[in-house]
mmCIF file of C-alpha atoms in Angstrom:
data_model
loop_
_atom_site.group_PDB
_atom_site.id
_atom_site.type_symbol
_atom_site.label_atom_id
_atom_site.label_comp_id
_atom_site.label_asym_id
_atom_site.label_seq_id
_atom_site.Cartn_x
_atom_site.Cartn_y
_atom_site.Cartn_z
ATOM 1 C CA MET A 1112 -3.228 24.170 0.864
ATOM 2 C CA LEU A 1113 -4.578 21.162 2.724
ATOM 3 C CA ARG A 1114 -1.501 20.759 5.600
ATOM 4 C CA THR A 1115 -2.380 18.095 8.238
ATOM 5 C CA PRO A 1116 -0.316 16.691 11.287
ATOM 6 C CA LEU A 1117 0.741 14.049 8.741
ATOM 7 C CA CYS A 1118 2.783 16.588 6.689
ATOM 8 C CA ASP A 1119 4.693 17.476 9.709
ATOM 9 C CA LEU A 1120 5.491 14.322 11.204
ATOM 10 C CA LEU A 1121 6.852 13.294 7.737
ATOM 11 C CA GLY A 1122 7.983 16.405 6.270
ATOM 12 C CA ILE A 1123 6.214 16.097 3.353
ATOM 13 C CA THR A 1124 3.999 18.672 1.448
ATOM 14 C CA TYR A 1125 0.682 16.640 0.863
ATOM 15 C CA PRO A 1126 -1.028 13.945 2.813
ATOM 16 C CA ILE A 1127 -0.628 11.203 0.701
ATOM 17 C CA ILE A 1128 1.373 8.139 0.945
ATOM 18 C CA GLN A 1129 1.443 5.397 -2.038
ATOM 19 C CA GLY A 1130 1.354 2.025 -0.827
ATOM 20 C CA GLY A 1131 4.439 -0.621 -0.931
ATOM 21 C CA MET A 1132 3.268 -2.794 -3.342
ATOM 22 C CA ALA A 1133 5.580 -5.840 -3.881
ATOM 23 C CA TRP A 1134 6.660 -6.174 -7.594
ATOM 24 C CA VAL A 1135 4.802 -2.573 -8.211
ATOM 25 C CA ALA A 1136 6.126 -0.484 -5.921
ATOM 26 C CA THR A 1137 9.955 0.246 -7.185
ATOM 27 C CA GLY A 1138 12.337 3.188 -6.860
ATOM 28 C CA GLU A 1139 10.875 4.982 -9.961
ATOM 29 C CA LEU A 1140 7.352 5.434 -8.885
ATOM 30 C CA ALA A 1141 8.896 6.037 -5.206
ATOM 31 C CA ALA A 1142 10.809 8.532 -6.008
ATOM 32 C CA ALA A 1143 8.145 10.391 -8.414
ATOM 33 C CA VAL A 1144 5.845 10.482 -5.733
ATOM 34 C CA SER A 1145 7.864 11.743 -3.305
ATOM 35 C CA ALA A 1146 9.393 14.156 -5.493
ATOM 36 C CA ALA A 1147 5.685 15.244 -5.834
ATOM 37 C CA GLY A 1148 4.965 16.165 -2.602
ATOM 38 C CA GLY A 1149 3.709 12.812 -1.203
ATOM 39 C CA LEU A 1150 5.579 10.188 0.259
ATOM 40 C CA GLY A 1151 6.557 7.614 -2.125
ATOM 41 C CA ILE A 1152 7.146 3.885 -0.724
ATOM 42 C CA ILE A 1153 9.359 0.820 -2.158
ATOM 43 C CA GLY A 1154 7.672 -2.026 -1.425
ATOM 44 C CA ALA A 1155 10.333 -4.932 -0.590
ATOM 45 C CA GLY A 1156 7.909 -7.835 -0.366
ATOM 46 C CA SER A 1157 10.422 -10.751 -0.545
ATOM 47 C CA ALA A 1158 13.111 -9.265 -2.204
ATOM 48 C CA PRO A 1159 16.648 -10.015 -0.708
ATOM 49 C CA PRO A 1160 18.382 -6.578 0.417
ATOM 50 C CA ASP A 1161 20.472 -5.996 -2.137
ATOM 51 C CA VAL A 1162 17.532 -5.701 -4.874
ATOM 52 C CA VAL A 1163 15.959 -3.221 -1.528
ATOM 53 C CA ARG A 1164 19.243 -1.229 -1.586
ATOM 54 C CA ARG A 1165 19.413 -0.817 -5.520
ATOM 55 C CA GLU A 1166 15.865 0.846 -5.166
ATOM 56 C CA ILE A 1167 17.138 2.951 -2.479
ATOM 57 C CA ARG A 1168 19.819 4.312 -4.683
ATOM 58 C CA LYS A 1169 17.340 4.851 -7.017
ATOM 59 C CA VAL A 1170 15.170 7.006 -4.975
ATOM 60 C CA ARG A 1171 18.438 9.117 -3.814
ATOM 61 C CA GLU A 1172 19.176 9.612 -7.332
ATOM 62 C CA GLN A 1173 16.267 11.185 -8.213
ATOM 63 C CA THR A 1174 14.988 13.420 -4.994
ATOM 64 C CA ASP A 1175 16.128 14.285 -1.442
ATOM 65 C CA ARG A 1176 12.226 14.137 -0.249
ATOM 66 C CA PRO A 1177 11.643 12.024 2.030
ATOM 67 C CA PHE A 1178 10.530 8.336 1.217
ATOM 68 C CA GLY A 1179 9.945 5.060 2.676
ATOM 69 C CA VAL A 1180 10.276 1.136 2.607
ATOM 70 C CA ASN A 1181 7.472 -1.068 3.592
ATOM 71 C CA ILE A 1182 8.673 -4.341 5.244
ATOM 72 C CA TYR A 1183 6.516 -7.265 4.675
ATOM 73 C CA TYR A 1184 6.978 -9.462 7.765
ATOM 74 C CA LEU A 1185 6.320 -12.758 6.113
ATOM 75 C CA SER A 1186 9.526 -12.265 4.009
ATOM 76 C CA PRO A 1187 12.469 -14.375 4.823
ATOM 77 C CA TYR A 1188 14.659 -11.082 4.696
ATOM 78 C CA VAL A 1189 13.151 -9.272 7.556
ATOM 79 C CA GLU A 1190 16.117 -9.057 9.786
ATOM 80 C CA GLU A 1191 18.187 -8.045 6.905
ATOM 81 C CA LEU A 1192 15.729 -5.671 5.838
ATOM 82 C CA VAL A 1193 15.656 -4.068 9.222
ATOM 83 C CA ASP A 1194 19.596 -3.911 9.255
ATOM 84 C CA LEU A 1195 19.462 -1.960 5.683
ATOM 85 C CA VAL A 1196 16.916 0.343 6.509
ATOM 86 C CA CYS A 1197 18.600 1.704 9.804
ATOM 87 C CA GLU A 1198 21.954 1.823 7.523
ATOM 88 C CA GLU A 1199 20.901 3.565 5.134
ATOM 89 C CA ARG A 1200 18.986 5.938 7.200
ATOM 90 C CA VAL A 1201 15.777 5.532 5.310
ATOM 91 C CA PRO A 1202 13.099 8.252 6.628
ATOM 92 C CA VAL A 1203 10.368 6.126 7.199
ATOM 93 C CA VAL A 1204 9.234 2.246 7.641
ATOM 94 C CA THR A 1205 5.631 1.110 6.957
ATOM 95 C CA THR A 1206 5.344 -2.433 7.745
ATOM 96 C CA GLY A 1207 2.588 -5.144 7.295
ATOM 97 C CA ALA A 1208 1.652 -8.966 7.911
ATOM 98 C CA GLY A 1209 3.250 -8.652 11.350
ATOM 99 C CA ASN A 1210 4.091 -6.555 14.513
ATOM 100 C CA PRO A 1211 7.436 -4.443 14.164
ATOM 101 C CA GLY A 1212 7.693 -3.974 18.296
ATOM 102 C CA LYS A 1213 10.955 -6.094 18.550
ATOM 103 C CA HIS A 1214 12.460 -3.641 15.687
ATOM 104 C CA LEU A 1215 11.022 -0.346 17.148
ATOM 105 C CA PRO A 1216 14.348 0.517 19.392
ATOM 106 C CA ARG A 1217 16.517 -0.161 16.653
ATOM 107 C CA PHE A 1218 14.450 2.168 14.089
ATOM 108 C CA LYS A 1219 14.410 4.894 17.188
ATOM 109 C CA GLU A 1220 17.948 4.769 17.133
ATOM 110 C CA ALA A 1221 18.641 5.462 13.336
ATOM 111 C CA GLY A 1222 15.730 8.018 13.192
ATOM 112 C CA VAL A 1223 13.541 5.747 11.194
ATOM 113 C CA LYS A 1224 9.718 6.626 11.588
ATOM 114 C CA VAL A 1225 7.735 3.553 11.656
ATOM 115 C CA ILE A 1226 4.128 3.088 10.476
ATOM 116 C CA PRO A 1227 2.353 -0.264 10.243
ATOM 117 C CA VAL A 1228 -0.545 -0.714 8.634
ATOM 118 C CA VAL A 1229 -3.445 -2.422 10.358
ATOM 119 C CA ALA A 1230 -6.924 -3.867 9.917
ATOM 120 C CA SER A 1231 -7.967 -3.717 13.385
ATOM 121 C CA VAL A 1232 -8.515 -1.667 16.617
ATOM 122 C CA ALA A 1233 -6.898 -4.052 19.012
ATOM 123 C CA LEU A 1234 -3.625 -4.214 16.680
ATOM 124 C CA ALA A 1235 -3.810 -0.565 16.420
ATOM 125 C CA LYS A 1236 -3.803 -0.206 20.172
ATOM 126 C CA ARG A 1237 -1.143 -2.330 20.777
ATOM 127 C CA LEU A 1238 0.921 -0.946 18.751
ATOM 128 C CA GLU A 1239 0.578 2.665 19.728
ATOM 129 C CA ARG A 1240 1.353 1.313 23.084
ATOM 130 C CA LEU A 1241 4.720 0.046 21.532
ATOM 131 C CA GLY A 1242 5.541 3.412 20.385
ATOM 132 C CA VAL A 1243 4.894 3.317 16.795
ATOM 133 C CA ASP A 1244 4.707 6.992 14.786
ATOM 134 C CA ALA A 1245 1.376 6.735 12.985
ATOM 135 C CA LEU A 1246 -0.673 3.932 11.788
ATOM 136 C CA VAL A 1247 -2.311 3.092 8.582
ATOM 137 C CA ALA A 1248 -5.895 1.620 8.896
ATOM 138 C CA GLU A 1249 -6.474 -0.283 5.895
ATOM 139 C CA GLY A 1250 -10.226 -1.693 5.098
ATOM 140 C CA MET A 1251 -10.902 -4.580 2.875
ATOM 141 C CA GLU A 1252 -11.722 -2.652 0.039
ATOM 142 C CA CYS A 1253 -7.912 -2.138 -0.753
ATOM 143 C CA GLY A 1254 -5.887 -4.868 -3.021
ATOM 144 C CA GLY A 1255 -3.644 -7.702 -2.071
ATOM 145 C CA HIS A 1256 -3.916 -9.191 1.386
ATOM 146 C CA ILE A 1257 -6.967 -7.813 3.109
ATOM 147 C CA GLY A 1258 -8.390 -7.831 6.785
ATOM 148 C CA GLU A 1259 -12.311 -8.160 7.545
ATOM 149 C CA ILE A 1260 -13.150 -4.394 7.861
ATOM 150 C CA ALA A 1261 -14.390 -1.884 5.425
ATOM 151 C CA THR A 1262 -12.461 1.415 5.681
ATOM 152 C CA MET A 1263 -15.662 3.712 6.437
ATOM 153 C CA PRO A 1264 -16.082 1.814 9.731
ATOM 154 C CA LEU A 1265 -12.390 1.175 10.437
ATOM 155 C CA VAL A 1266 -11.080 4.408 10.104
ATOM 156 C CA PRO A 1267 -12.816 6.126 12.665
ATOM 157 C CA GLN A 1268 -12.822 3.644 15.545
ATOM 158 C CA ILE A 1269 -8.935 3.802 15.042
ATOM 159 C CA VAL A 1270 -9.244 7.586 15.297
ATOM 160 C CA ASP A 1271 -10.904 7.496 18.376
ATOM 161 C CA ALA A 1272 -8.704 4.437 19.826
ATOM 162 C CA VAL A 1273 -5.218 5.940 19.345
ATOM 163 C CA HIS A 1274 -3.725 9.603 19.941
ATOM 164 C CA ILE A 1275 -1.096 9.457 16.730
ATOM 165 C CA PRO A 1276 -2.116 10.115 13.261
ATOM 166 C CA VAL A 1277 -4.061 7.419 11.127
ATOM 167 C CA ILE A 1278 -4.105 7.134 7.596
ATOM 168 C CA ALA A 1279 -6.675 5.597 5.498
ATOM 169 C CA ALA A 1280 -6.393 3.399 3.314
ATOM 170 C CA GLY A 1281 -8.484 0.945 0.925
ATOM 171 C CA GLY A 1282 -10.837 2.084 -1.715
ATOM 172 C CA ILE A 1283 -9.358 5.578 -2.084
ATOM 173 C CA ALA A 1284 -8.517 7.095 -5.387
ATOM 174 C CA ASP A 1285 -9.793 10.233 -6.149
ATOM 175 C CA GLY A 1286 -9.664 14.097 -3.884
ATOM 176 C CA ARG A 1287 -13.428 12.703 -3.081
ATOM 177 C CA GLY A 1288 -11.773 9.836 -1.122
ATOM 178 C CA LEU A 1289 -9.017 12.218 0.774
ATOM 179 C CA ALA A 1290 -12.014 14.389 1.713
ATOM 180 C CA ALA A 1291 -13.887 11.937 2.902
ATOM 181 C CA ALA A 1292 -10.921 10.277 5.196
ATOM 182 C CA LEU A 1293 -10.043 13.840 6.560
ATOM 183 C CA ALA A 1294 -13.924 13.865 7.556
ATOM 184 C CA LEU A 1295 -13.639 10.240 9.577
ATOM 185 C CA GLY A 1296 -10.703 11.942 11.331
ATOM 186 C CA ALA A 1297 -7.655 10.623 9.106
ATOM 187 C CA ALA A 1298 -4.638 12.933 8.909
ATOM 188 C CA GLY A 1299 -4.220 12.215 5.381
ATOM 189 C CA ILE A 1300 -4.630 8.914 2.854
ATOM 190 C CA GLN A 1301 -2.349 5.931 1.185
ATOM 191 C CA MET A 1302 -3.557 4.560 -2.196
ATOM 192 C CA GLY A 1303 -1.897 1.356 -3.914
ATOM 193 C CA THR A 1304 -4.482 0.783 -6.972
ATOM 194 C CA ARG A 1305 -4.454 4.396 -8.008
ATOM 195 C CA PHE A 1306 -0.374 4.455 -8.067
ATOM 196 C CA ILE A 1307 -0.200 1.435 -10.142
ATOM 197 C CA CYS A 1308 -1.435 3.752 -13.303
ATOM 198 C CA ALA A 1309 1.090 6.518 -12.809
ATOM 199 C CA THR A 1310 3.373 6.948 -15.756
ATOM 200 C CA GLU A 1311 6.446 6.118 -13.565
ATOM 201 C CA CYS A 1312 5.356 2.509 -12.504
ATOM 202 C CA THR A 1313 7.008 0.026 -14.180
ATOM 203 C CA VAL A 1314 4.613 -2.968 -14.136
ATOM 204 C CA HIS A 1315 3.996 -4.356 -17.175
ATOM 205 C CA PRO A 1316 1.470 -2.240 -19.515
ATOM 206 C CA ASN A 1317 -0.974 -5.833 -19.283
ATOM 207 C CA TYR A 1318 -1.246 -5.041 -15.580
ATOM 208 C CA LYS A 1319 -2.208 -1.115 -16.148
ATOM 209 C CA GLU A 1320 -4.390 -1.909 -18.844
ATOM 210 C CA ALA A 1321 -6.022 -4.587 -16.402
ATOM 211 C CA VAL A 1322 -6.484 -1.676 -14.024
ATOM 212 C CA LEU A 1323 -8.220 0.395 -16.412
ATOM 213 C CA LYS A 1324 -10.537 -2.240 -17.831
ATOM 214 C CA ALA A 1325 -11.532 -2.852 -14.642
ATOM 215 C CA GLY A 1326 -15.380 -2.685 -13.452
ATOM 216 C CA ASP A 1327 -16.936 -2.058 -9.899
ATOM 217 C CA ARG A 1328 -17.687 -5.907 -9.670
ATOM 218 C CA ASP A 1329 -14.023 -7.214 -11.287
ATOM 219 C CA ALA A 1330 -11.667 -6.729 -7.934
ATOM 220 C CA VAL A 1331 -12.835 -10.296 -6.017
ATOM 221 C CA VAL A 1332 -11.617 -11.970 -3.178
ATOM 222 C CA THR A 1333 -9.285 -15.105 -3.164
ATOM 223 C CA GLY A 1334 -8.259 -17.628 -0.823
ATOM 224 C CA MET A 1335 -9.523 -18.331 2.170
ATOM 225 C CA ALA A 1336 -10.198 -17.386 6.381
ATOM 226 C CA GLY A 1337 -6.826 -15.369 7.368
ATOM 227 C CA HIS A 1338 -5.331 -15.537 4.041
ATOM 228 C CA TYR A 1339 -7.874 -13.516 1.731
ATOM 229 C CA VAL A 1340 -6.283 -11.601 -1.088
ATOM 230 C CA ARG A 1341 -8.416 -8.873 -3.405
ATOM 231 C CA VAL A 1342 -7.324 -9.428 -7.278
ATOM 232 C CA LEU A 1343 -9.052 -8.518 -10.630
ATOM 233 C CA LYS A 1344 -10.523 -11.323 -11.481
ATOM 234 C CA ASN A 1345 -9.616 -13.642 -14.354
ATOM 235 C CA LYS A 1346 -8.383 -17.420 -15.199
ATOM 236 C CA LEU A 1347 -6.699 -17.676 -11.545
ATOM 237 C CA THR A 1348 -9.534 -16.535 -9.468
ATOM 238 C CA ARG A 1349 -11.342 -18.794 -11.282
ATOM 239 C CA GLN A 1350 -8.949 -21.881 -10.201
ATOM 240 C CA PHE A 1351 -9.455 -20.304 -6.590
ATOM 241 C CA GLU A 1352 -12.882 -20.581 -6.849
ATOM 242 C CA GLU A 1353 -12.900 -24.380 -7.678
ATOM 243 C CA LEU A 1354 -10.044 -24.980 -5.221
ATOM 244 C CA SER A 1355 -12.190 -23.629 -2.626
ATOM 245 C CA ALA A 1356 -15.272 -25.172 -3.747
ATOM 246 C CA ARG A 1357 -14.143 -28.735 -3.071
ATOM 247 C CA GLY A 1358 -12.791 -27.663 0.272
ATOM 248 C CA ALA A 1359 -8.942 -27.453 -0.681
ATOM 249 C CA SER A 1360 -6.167 -27.109 1.922
ATOM 250 C CA TRP A 1361 -4.402 -23.646 2.281
ATOM 251 C CA GLU A 1362 -1.278 -25.391 1.436
ATOM 252 C CA GLU A 1363 -3.060 -26.106 -2.156
ATOM 253 C CA MET A 1364 -4.213 -22.877 -2.442
ATOM 254 C CA ASP A 1365 -0.642 -21.221 -1.640
ATOM 255 C CA ARG A 1366 1.008 -23.675 -4.240
ATOM 256 C CA LEU A 1367 -1.450 -22.113 -7.048
ATOM 257 C CA GLY A 1368 -0.533 -18.522 -5.937
ATOM 258 C CA THR A 1369 2.884 -18.809 -5.557
ATOM 259 C CA GLY A 1370 4.875 -16.437 -8.100
ATOM 260 C CA LYS A 1371 1.655 -15.449 -9.612
ATOM 261 C CA LEU A 1372 2.265 -11.830 -8.759
ATOM 262 C CA ARG A 1373 5.282 -11.442 -10.650
ATOM 263 C CA ALA A 1374 3.920 -13.449 -13.588
ATOM 264 C CA ALA A 1375 1.248 -10.234 -13.879
ATOM 265 C CA ALA A 1376 3.494 -7.547 -12.467
ATOM 266 C CA VAL A 1377 6.467 -8.229 -14.321
ATOM 267 C CA ASP A 1378 5.665 -10.826 -16.987
ATOM 268 C CA GLY A 1379 2.650 -9.287 -18.229
ATOM 269 C CA ASP A 1380 -0.073 -12.497 -17.719
ATOM 270 C CA VAL A 1381 -3.030 -11.108 -16.452
ATOM 271 C CA GLU A 1382 -4.987 -14.204 -17.438
ATOM 272 C CA TYR A 1383 -3.143 -16.727 -14.798
ATOM 273 C CA GLY A 1384 -1.162 -13.804 -12.891
ATOM 274 C CA SER A 1385 -2.321 -12.543 -9.853
ATOM 275 C CA VAL A 1386 -3.439 -8.682 -10.522
ATOM 276 C CA MET A 1387 -3.737 -7.607 -7.144
ATOM 277 C CA ALA A 1388 -5.595 -4.441 -7.408
ATOM 278 C CA GLY A 1389 -8.474 -2.720 -4.731
ATOM 279 C CA GLN A 1390 -11.833 -1.825 -5.525
ATOM 280 C CA SER A 1391 -11.124 1.335 -6.580
ATOM 281 C CA ALA A 1392 -9.931 -0.163 -9.727
ATOM 282 C CA ALA A 1393 -12.752 0.873 -11.411
ATOM 283 C CA MET A 1394 -12.296 4.634 -10.251
ATOM 284 C CA VAL A 1395 -8.973 4.805 -12.644
ATOM 285 C CA ARG A 1396 -9.361 5.582 -15.917
ATOM 286 C CA GLU A 1397 -6.129 7.084 -17.458
ATOM 287 C CA ILE A 1398 -2.373 6.908 -17.075
ATOM 288 C CA LYS A 1399 -0.454 9.919 -15.843
ATOM 289 C CA PRO A 1400 2.553 10.807 -14.008
ATOM 290 C CA ALA A 1401 2.351 10.382 -10.280
ATOM 291 C CA ALA A 1402 2.600 14.438 -9.944
ATOM 292 C CA ALA A 1403 -0.440 15.294 -12.004
ATOM 293 C CA ILE A 1404 -2.153 12.427 -9.945
ATOM 294 C CA ILE A 1405 -1.079 14.640 -6.794
ATOM 295 C CA ALA A 1406 -2.190 17.301 -8.073
ATOM 296 C CA GLU A 1407 -5.661 16.546 -9.073
ATOM 297 C CA ILE A 1408 -6.581 14.623 -5.878
ATOM 298 C CA MET A 1409 -5.504 17.821 -4.023
ATOM 299 C CA ALA A 1410 -7.354 20.138 -6.185
ATOM 300 C CA GLU A 1411 -10.588 17.906 -6.121
ATOM 301 C CA ALA A 1412 -10.041 17.589 -2.365
ATOM 302 C CA ALA A 1413 -10.323 21.094 -1.657
ATOM 303 C CA GLU A 1414 -13.012 22.001 -3.923
ATOM 304 C CA VAL A 1415 -15.384 19.243 -1.922
ATOM 305 C CA ILE A 1416 -14.193 20.724 1.294
ATOM 306 C CA ALA A 1417 -15.604 24.329 0.053
ATOM 307 C CA ARG A 1418 -18.386 22.843 -1.020
ATOM 308 C CA LEU A 1419 -19.334 20.778 2.258
ATOM 309 C CA GLY A 1420 -18.782 24.148 3.911
ATOM 310 C CA ALA A 1421 -20.825 26.062 1.854
ATOM 311 C CA LEU A 1422 -23.905 23.737 3.151
ATOM 312 C CA THR A 1423 -23.323 25.503 6.334
ATOM 313 C CA GLY A 1424 -22.939 28.880 5.364
#
């Protein structure tokens, strides 16, 4: 069995975290991942607290294993969500698009472990000084909002820069990715795209089918500097390309993108909706239960590590 310090920190069996994807990472998916030994995450996105509370209750109805909530710091409900996770004593919070520093004392008082998603060494070092428990080093191969550094160079730089567990994310969808992440010094992995095609994921079937059909060049980047988003190419991405070609403003691009993730994930519009997925989409070939995904990844990682060990024998 592969067990890392991340497992001990979070009380999980396997060093696998499910990404907190808005409109995708619901209580059903989070519960399935946690029950299977990983850490399931509810993606709060811009949802109001009452919606997120319902998802928390779903998880607790299905499993007593640790789980988490992702707080998106551009949400209009950040303060209310902080109140909620502290009140509900959610075991783990992951954060994105902002600095959770001012909320750390409240999280600590409530016994909530805090794991921000970072895309640079500077931010990783700053957050460690503030007292976070671990970090997700997310490379630009990931789906959704992305940074500017790829996973392979980002992870070891952050591992070298901090003294807390680092979780690798971006472009990982199988056991080979887990083994590679461990080789880079990470204590585990976070996957989002692979779990879109978990049986328990409640996104529209069209969304899952788009991921299954994706090729190696289909996960493209839209938007502009500082606001890049990786999605599967479709008619919406062509509209973004046209806006970019004529030098459109950020406001125009923002208007085009507003509501498009929901259109894809909930309504199934994979032509004009935002089908957020990472470059690992081309590696996802079938829909299966979260437990089967995790078991498959752990078995493959063990095989890879054993094979590599034999090279020195």
